[in-house]
PDB file of C-alpha atoms in Angstrom:
ATOM      1  CA  TYR C  26      22.286 -19.211  22.100  1.00 50.00           C
ATOM      2  CA  GLU C  27      24.200 -21.192  19.469  1.00 58.00           C
ATOM      3  CA  GLU C  28      27.328 -21.141  21.653  1.00 61.00           C
ATOM      4  CA  ALA C  29      25.407 -22.650  24.565  1.00 55.00           C
ATOM      5  CA  CYS C  30      23.949 -25.330  22.307  1.00 57.00           C
ATOM      6  CA  ALA C  31      27.384 -26.165  20.879  1.00 57.00           C
ATOM      7  CA  ALA C  32      28.821 -26.457  24.397  1.00 61.00           C
ATOM      8  CA  GLY C  33      26.002 -28.835  25.339  1.00 61.00           C
ATOM      9  CA  THR C  34      24.675 -26.763  28.235  1.00 65.00           C
ATOM     10  CA  GLU C  35      20.952 -26.613  28.794  1.00 69.00           C
ATOM     11  CA  LEU C  36      19.224 -23.279  29.053  1.00 68.00           C
ATOM     12  CA  SER C  37      15.971 -22.504  30.770  1.00 75.00           C
ATOM     13  CA  ALA C  38      13.029 -21.239  28.733  1.00 76.00           C
ATOM     14  CA  GLU C  39      13.489 -17.731  30.166  1.00 79.00           C
ATOM     15  CA  GLU C  40      17.168 -17.663  29.179  1.00 75.00           C
ATOM     16  CA  VAL C  41      16.334 -18.790  25.647  1.00 74.00           C
ATOM     17  CA  GLU C  42      13.673 -16.068  25.340  1.00 77.00           C
ATOM     18  CA  GLU C  43      16.108 -13.422  26.660  1.00 77.00           C
ATOM     19  CA  ILE C  44      18.782 -14.464  24.173  1.00 73.00           C
ATOM     20  CA  LYS C  45      16.348 -14.513  21.255  1.00 74.00           C
ATOM     21  CA  ALA C  46      14.964 -11.109  22.235  1.00 73.00           C
ATOM     22  CA  ALA C  47      18.501  -9.688  22.428  1.00 71.00           C
ATOM     23  CA  GLU C  48      19.365 -11.129  19.002  1.00 67.00           C
ATOM     24  CA  LYS C  49      16.176  -9.712  17.523  1.00 65.00           C
ATOM     25  CA  LYS C  50      16.805  -6.314  19.098  1.00 63.00           C
ATOM     26  CA  SER C  51      20.390  -6.166  17.865  1.00 57.00           C
ATOM     27  CA  GLY C  52      19.272  -6.933  14.334  1.00 55.00           C
ATOM     28  CA  ALA C  53      21.178 -10.187  13.984  1.00 47.00           C
ATOM     29  CA  LYS C  54      20.003 -10.464  10.371  1.00 54.00           C
ATOM     30  CA  GLY C  55      21.232  -6.953   9.656  1.00 52.00           C
ATOM     31  CA  PRO C  56      19.278  -3.944   8.520  1.00 56.00           C
ATOM     32  CA  LYS C  57      16.888  -4.252   5.614  1.00 63.00           C
ATOM     33  CA  LEU C  58      18.418  -2.507   2.630  1.00 68.00           C
ATOM     34  CA  THR C  59      16.441  -0.439   0.171  1.00 77.00           C
ATOM     35  CA  TYR C  60      17.634  -0.002  -3.403  1.00 78.00           C
ATOM     36  CA  LYS C  61      17.030   2.489  -6.181  1.00 78.00           C
ATOM     37  CA  ASP C  62      17.338   2.081  -9.929  1.00 75.00           C
ATOM     38  CA  SER C  63      19.529   4.069 -12.335  1.00 76.00           C
ATOM     39  CA  GLU C  64      16.849   6.779 -12.624  1.00 78.00           C
ATOM     40  CA  GLY C  65      16.744   7.301  -8.861  1.00 76.00           C
ATOM     41  CA  ASN C  66      13.379   5.605  -8.245  1.00 79.00           C
ATOM     42  CA  LEU C  67      12.971   3.165  -5.385  1.00 81.00           C
ATOM     43  CA  ILE C  68      12.700  -0.444  -6.511  1.00 83.00           C
ATOM     44  CA  LYS C  69       9.307  -1.968  -5.729  1.00 86.00           C
ATOM     45  CA  ALA C  70       9.480  -4.994  -3.426  1.00 87.00           C
ATOM     46  CA  PRO C  71       8.251  -8.328  -4.794  1.00 90.00           C
ATOM     47  CA  CYS C  72       4.685  -9.479  -4.125  1.00 91.00           C
ATOM     48  CA  SER C  73       3.850 -12.806  -2.526  1.00 93.00           C
ATOM     49  CA  ALA C  74       1.759 -15.458  -4.259  1.00 94.00           C
ATOM     50  CA  TYR C  75      -1.227 -14.478  -2.105  1.00 94.00           C
ATOM     51  CA  MET C  76      -0.911 -10.811  -3.118  1.00 94.00           C
ATOM     52  CA  HIS C  77      -0.880 -11.787  -6.812  1.00 94.00           C
ATOM     53  CA  TYR C  78      -3.987 -13.922  -6.214  1.00 94.00           C
ATOM     54  CA  SER C  79      -5.819 -11.188  -4.330  1.00 93.00           C
ATOM     55  CA  SER C  80      -5.044  -8.445  -6.857  1.00 93.00           C
ATOM     56  CA  GLU C  81      -6.266 -10.669  -9.710  1.00 93.00           C
ATOM     57  CA  ASN C  82      -9.463 -11.780  -7.963  1.00 93.00           C
ATOM     58  CA  ARG C  83     -10.478  -8.758  -5.851  1.00 92.00           C
ATOM     59  CA  ALA C  84     -12.892  -7.287  -8.426  1.00 93.00           C
ATOM     60  CA  ARG C  85     -14.637 -10.632  -8.940  1.00 93.00           C
ATOM     61  CA  VAL C  86     -15.055 -11.135  -5.191  1.00 92.00           C
ATOM     62  CA  ARG C  87     -16.389  -7.579  -4.698  1.00 91.00           C
ATOM     63  CA  GLU C  88     -19.000  -8.132  -7.404  1.00 92.00           C
ATOM     64  CA  ALA C  89     -20.019 -11.476  -5.902  1.00 91.00           C
ATOM     65  CA  LEU C  90     -20.318  -9.962  -2.427  1.00 89.00           C
ATOM     66  CA  ALA C  91     -22.385  -7.049  -3.783  1.00 89.00           C
ATOM     67  CA  ALA C  92     -24.729  -9.495  -5.537  1.00 90.00           C
ATOM     68  CA  GLU C  93     -25.077 -11.567  -2.344  1.00 87.00           C
ATOM     69  CA  GLN C  94     -25.788  -8.431  -0.317  1.00 86.00           C
ATOM     70  CA  ALA C  95     -28.382  -7.244  -2.848  1.00 87.00           C
ATOM     71  CA  ALA C  96     -30.091 -10.643  -2.801  1.00 88.00           C
ATOM     72  CA  ASN C  97     -30.167 -10.768   0.993  1.00 83.00           C
ATOM     73  CA  PRO C  98     -29.689  -7.307   2.591  1.00 81.00           C
ATOM     74  CA  GLU C  99     -30.126  -8.717   6.091  1.00 81.00           C
ATOM     75  CA  ALA C 100     -27.174 -11.085   5.734  1.00 75.00           C
ATOM     76  CA  GLU C 101     -23.949 -10.315   7.554  1.00 79.00           C
ATOM     77  CA  LYS C 102     -21.563  -8.198   5.501  1.00 76.00           C
ATOM     78  CA  VAL C 103     -18.312  -9.966   4.663  1.00 79.00           C
ATOM     79  CA  LYS C 104     -15.188  -8.051   3.782  1.00 85.00           C
ATOM     80  CA  ASP C 105     -13.690  -8.833   0.410  1.00 86.00           C
ATOM     81  CA  MET C 106     -10.223  -9.506   1.863  1.00 88.00           C
ATOM     82  CA  ALA C 107     -11.712 -12.007   4.320  1.00 89.00           C
ATOM     83  CA  ARG C 108     -13.404 -13.821   1.444  1.00 90.00           C
ATOM     84  CA  LEU C 109     -10.179 -13.788  -0.587  1.00 91.00           C
ATOM     85  CA  ALA C 110      -8.230 -15.222   2.350  1.00 92.00           C
ATOM     86  CA  GLU C 111     -10.852 -17.931   2.753  1.00 92.00           C
ATOM     87  CA  GLU C 112     -10.638 -18.798  -0.954  1.00 93.00           C
ATOM     88  CA  TRP C 113      -6.821 -18.814  -0.850  1.00 94.00           C
ATOM     89  CA  LYS C 114      -6.813 -21.272   2.046  1.00 94.00           C
ATOM     90  CA  THR C 115      -9.113 -23.650   0.210  1.00 93.00           C
ATOM     91  CA  LEU C 116      -7.238 -23.356  -3.099  1.00 93.00           C
ATOM     92  CA  ASP C 117      -5.400 -26.579  -4.007  1.00 92.00           C
ATOM     93  CA  GLU C 118      -1.687 -26.789  -4.871  1.00 91.00           C
ATOM     94  CA  GLU C 119      -2.420 -26.781  -8.601  1.00 92.00           C
ATOM     95  CA  GLY C 120      -4.430 -23.572  -8.277  1.00 91.00           C
ATOM     96  CA  LYS C 121      -1.723 -21.911  -6.169  1.00 93.00           C
ATOM     97  CA  LYS C 122       1.065 -22.914  -8.575  1.00 94.00           C
ATOM     98  CA  LYS C 123       0.189 -20.127 -11.050  1.00 94.00           C
ATOM     99  CA  TYR C 124       0.492 -17.476  -8.355  1.00 95.00           C
ATOM    100  CA  GLU C 125       3.627 -19.002  -6.855  1.00 94.00           C
ATOM    101  CA  ASP C 126       5.227 -18.853 -10.315  1.00 95.00           C
ATOM    102  CA  LEU C 127       4.232 -15.179 -10.599  1.00 94.00           C
ATOM    103  CA  ALA C 128       5.741 -14.531  -7.164  1.00 94.00           C
ATOM    104  CA  ALA C 129       8.973 -16.287  -8.183  1.00 94.00           C
ATOM    105  CA  GLU C 130       9.181 -14.162 -11.350  1.00 94.00           C
ATOM    106  CA  ASP C 131       8.528 -11.026  -9.305  1.00 92.00           C
ATOM    107  CA  LYS C 132      11.231 -11.975  -6.812  1.00 91.00           C
ATOM    108  CA  ALA C 133      13.705 -12.629  -9.638  1.00 91.00           C
ATOM    109  CA  ARG C 134      12.851  -9.206 -11.113  1.00 90.00           C
ATOM    110  CA  TYR C 135      13.421  -7.582  -7.738  1.00 87.00           C
ATOM    111  CA  GLU C 136      16.746  -9.327  -7.119  1.00 87.00           C
ATOM    112  CA  GLU C 137      17.957  -8.450 -10.625  1.00 87.00           C
ATOM    113  CA  ALA C 138      16.935  -4.816 -10.170  1.00 85.00           C
ATOM    114  CA  CYS C 139      18.623  -4.653  -6.752  1.00 82.00           C
ATOM    115  CA  ALA C 140      21.830  -6.117  -8.169  1.00 83.00           C
ATOM    116  CA  ALA C 141      21.830  -3.464 -10.912  1.00 83.00           C
ATOM    117  CA  GLY C 142      20.733  -0.681  -8.553  1.00 79.00           C
ATOM    118  CA  THR C 143      22.435   1.101  -5.687  1.00 80.00           C
ATOM    119  CA  ALA C 144      21.688   0.875  -1.981  1.00 80.00           C
ATOM    120  CA  VAL C 145      19.909   3.834  -0.429  1.00 79.00           C
ATOM    121  CA  SER C 146      21.261   5.285   2.803  1.00 79.00           C
ATOM    122  CA  ASP C 147      18.933   5.816   5.756  1.00 79.00           C
ATOM    123  CA  GLU C 148      19.180   9.599   5.377  1.00 83.00           C
ATOM    124  CA  GLU C 149      18.345   9.414   1.665  1.00 83.00           C
ATOM    125  CA  LEU C 150      15.409   7.090   2.382  1.00 81.00           C
ATOM    126  CA  GLU C 151      14.053   9.532   4.977  1.00 84.00           C
ATOM    127  CA  ALA C 152      14.369  12.375   2.462  1.00 85.00           C
ATOM    128  CA  ILE C 153      12.480  10.357  -0.155  1.00 82.00           C
ATOM    129  CA  LYS C 154       9.723   9.527   2.334  1.00 84.00           C
ATOM    130  CA  GLU C 155       9.453  13.164   3.427  1.00 88.00           C
ATOM    131  CA  GLU C 156       9.234  14.286  -0.211  1.00 87.00           C
ATOM    132  CA  ALA C 157       6.424  11.789  -0.854  1.00 85.00           C
ATOM    133  CA  ALA C 158       4.573  12.973   2.261  1.00 89.00           C
ATOM    134  CA  GLU C 159       4.938  16.593   1.116  1.00 91.00           C
ATOM    135  CA  LYS C 160       3.528  15.733  -2.327  1.00 90.00           C
ATOM    136  CA  LYS C 161       0.564  14.052  -0.650  1.00 90.00           C
ATOM    137  CA  ARG C 162      -0.075  17.086   1.574  1.00 90.00           C
ATOM    138  CA  ASN C 163       0.096  19.424  -1.446  1.00 90.00           C
ATOM    139  CA  ALA C 164      -2.291  17.227  -3.423  1.00 89.00           C
ATOM    140  CA  THR C 165      -4.747  17.316  -0.528  1.00 89.00           C
ATOM    141  CA  LYS C 166      -4.508  21.116  -0.331  1.00 89.00           C
ATOM    142  CA  GLU C 167      -5.079  21.419  -4.084  1.00 89.00           C
ATOM    143  CA  ALA C 168      -8.107  19.117  -3.929  1.00 89.00           C
ATOM    144  CA  LYS C 169      -9.614  21.184  -1.107  1.00 90.00           C
ATOM    145  CA  LYS C 170      -8.983  24.394  -3.052  1.00 88.00           C
ATOM    146  CA  LYS C 171     -10.672  22.979  -6.163  1.00 88.00           C
ATOM    147  CA  ALA C 172     -13.665  21.878  -4.082  1.00 86.00           C
ATOM    148  CA  GLU C 173     -13.951  25.355  -2.541  1.00 85.00           C
ATOM    149  CA  ASP C 174     -13.749  26.996  -5.965  1.00 80.00           C
ATOM    150  CA  ALA C 175     -16.403  24.645  -7.351  1.00 80.00           C
ATOM    151  CA  ALA C 176     -18.685  25.435  -4.412  1.00 79.00           C
ATOM    152  CA  ILE C 177     -18.273  29.173  -5.043  1.00 74.00           C
ATOM    153  CA  TRP C 178     -19.054  28.777  -8.752  1.00 69.00           C
ATOM    154  CA  LYS C 179     -22.113  26.717  -7.915  1.00 71.00           C
ATOM    155  CA  LYS C 180     -23.283  29.269  -5.342  1.00 69.00           C
ATOM    156  CA  ASN C 181     -22.889  32.146  -7.814  1.00 63.00           C
ATOM    157  CA  GLU C 182     -24.282  30.205 -10.763  1.00 62.00           C
ATOM    158  CA  LYS C 183     -27.513  32.169 -10.989  1.00 58.00           C
ATOM    159  CA  THR C 184     -25.819  35.566 -10.899  1.00 58.00           C
ATOM    160  CA  ARG C 185     -23.085  34.830 -13.425  1.00 58.00           C
ATOM    161  CA  ASN C 186     -23.349  36.177 -16.902  1.00 59.00           C
ATOM    162  CA  ALA C 187     -21.328  35.232 -19.980  1.00 58.00           C
ATOM    163  CA  PHE C 188     -18.594  37.739 -19.203  1.00 57.00           C
ATOM    164  CA  MET C 189     -18.171  36.480 -15.660  1.00 58.00           C
ATOM    165  CA  GLY C 190     -18.234  32.885 -16.777  1.00 57.00           C
ATOM    166  CA  PHE C 191     -15.446  33.236 -19.300  1.00 58.00           C
ATOM    167  CA  PHE C 192     -13.234  36.005 -18.020  1.00 57.00           C
ATOM    168  CA  THR C 193     -13.309  35.956 -14.249  1.00 58.00           C
ATOM    169  CA  LYS C 194     -12.055  33.659 -11.588  1.00 57.00           C
ATOM    170  CA  PRO C 195     -14.160  32.962  -8.516  1.00 54.00           C
ATOM    171  CA  THR C 196     -12.948  34.618  -5.358  1.00 56.00           C
ATOM    172  CA  THR C 197     -13.698  33.914  -1.765  1.00 55.00           C
ATOM    173  CA  LYS C 198     -14.129  36.338   1.052  1.00 55.00           C
ATOM    174  CA  LYS C 199     -12.646  34.801   4.138  1.00 54.00           C
ATOM    175  CA  ALA C 200     -13.096  36.317   7.563  1.00 51.00           C
ATOM    176  CA  GLU C 201      -9.823  36.458   9.375  1.00 47.00           C
TER     177      GLU C 201
END
């Protein structure tokens, strides 16, 4: 595209779109790199000014929306993120400056951490993601097991005596 522009030749809209699509597909900017710190943890990406604003104001907006809904239950429900986006758009430059400064500090922290850290290969990143997914699956299994055990204890509550309560573990009989 740039070569055609430098040569002074005009391109049709379709040709420009094809070239841009090819550049985008080839990753003209290069792959996005992920970094880890000296302890092996992935470095958290910086937040935008809007994300700083929303995290600081989300609780306030939820409370306000709950109060509005309680006052008028027939009113249309508004999502808190929609209200936050609306407020962000109407916020003046002076109000946004605080959050833009926080975003700049966060970006500086990220760049400093990346410079001190090491790049993560694609294979290593996949392994880290798989490990996180496995932890999540295990946590879900453990939560289900605890819920089942609690249900068994509750069901047998009337028949338990002191001995059973302190020295036995609930068991389940599962039909296979």
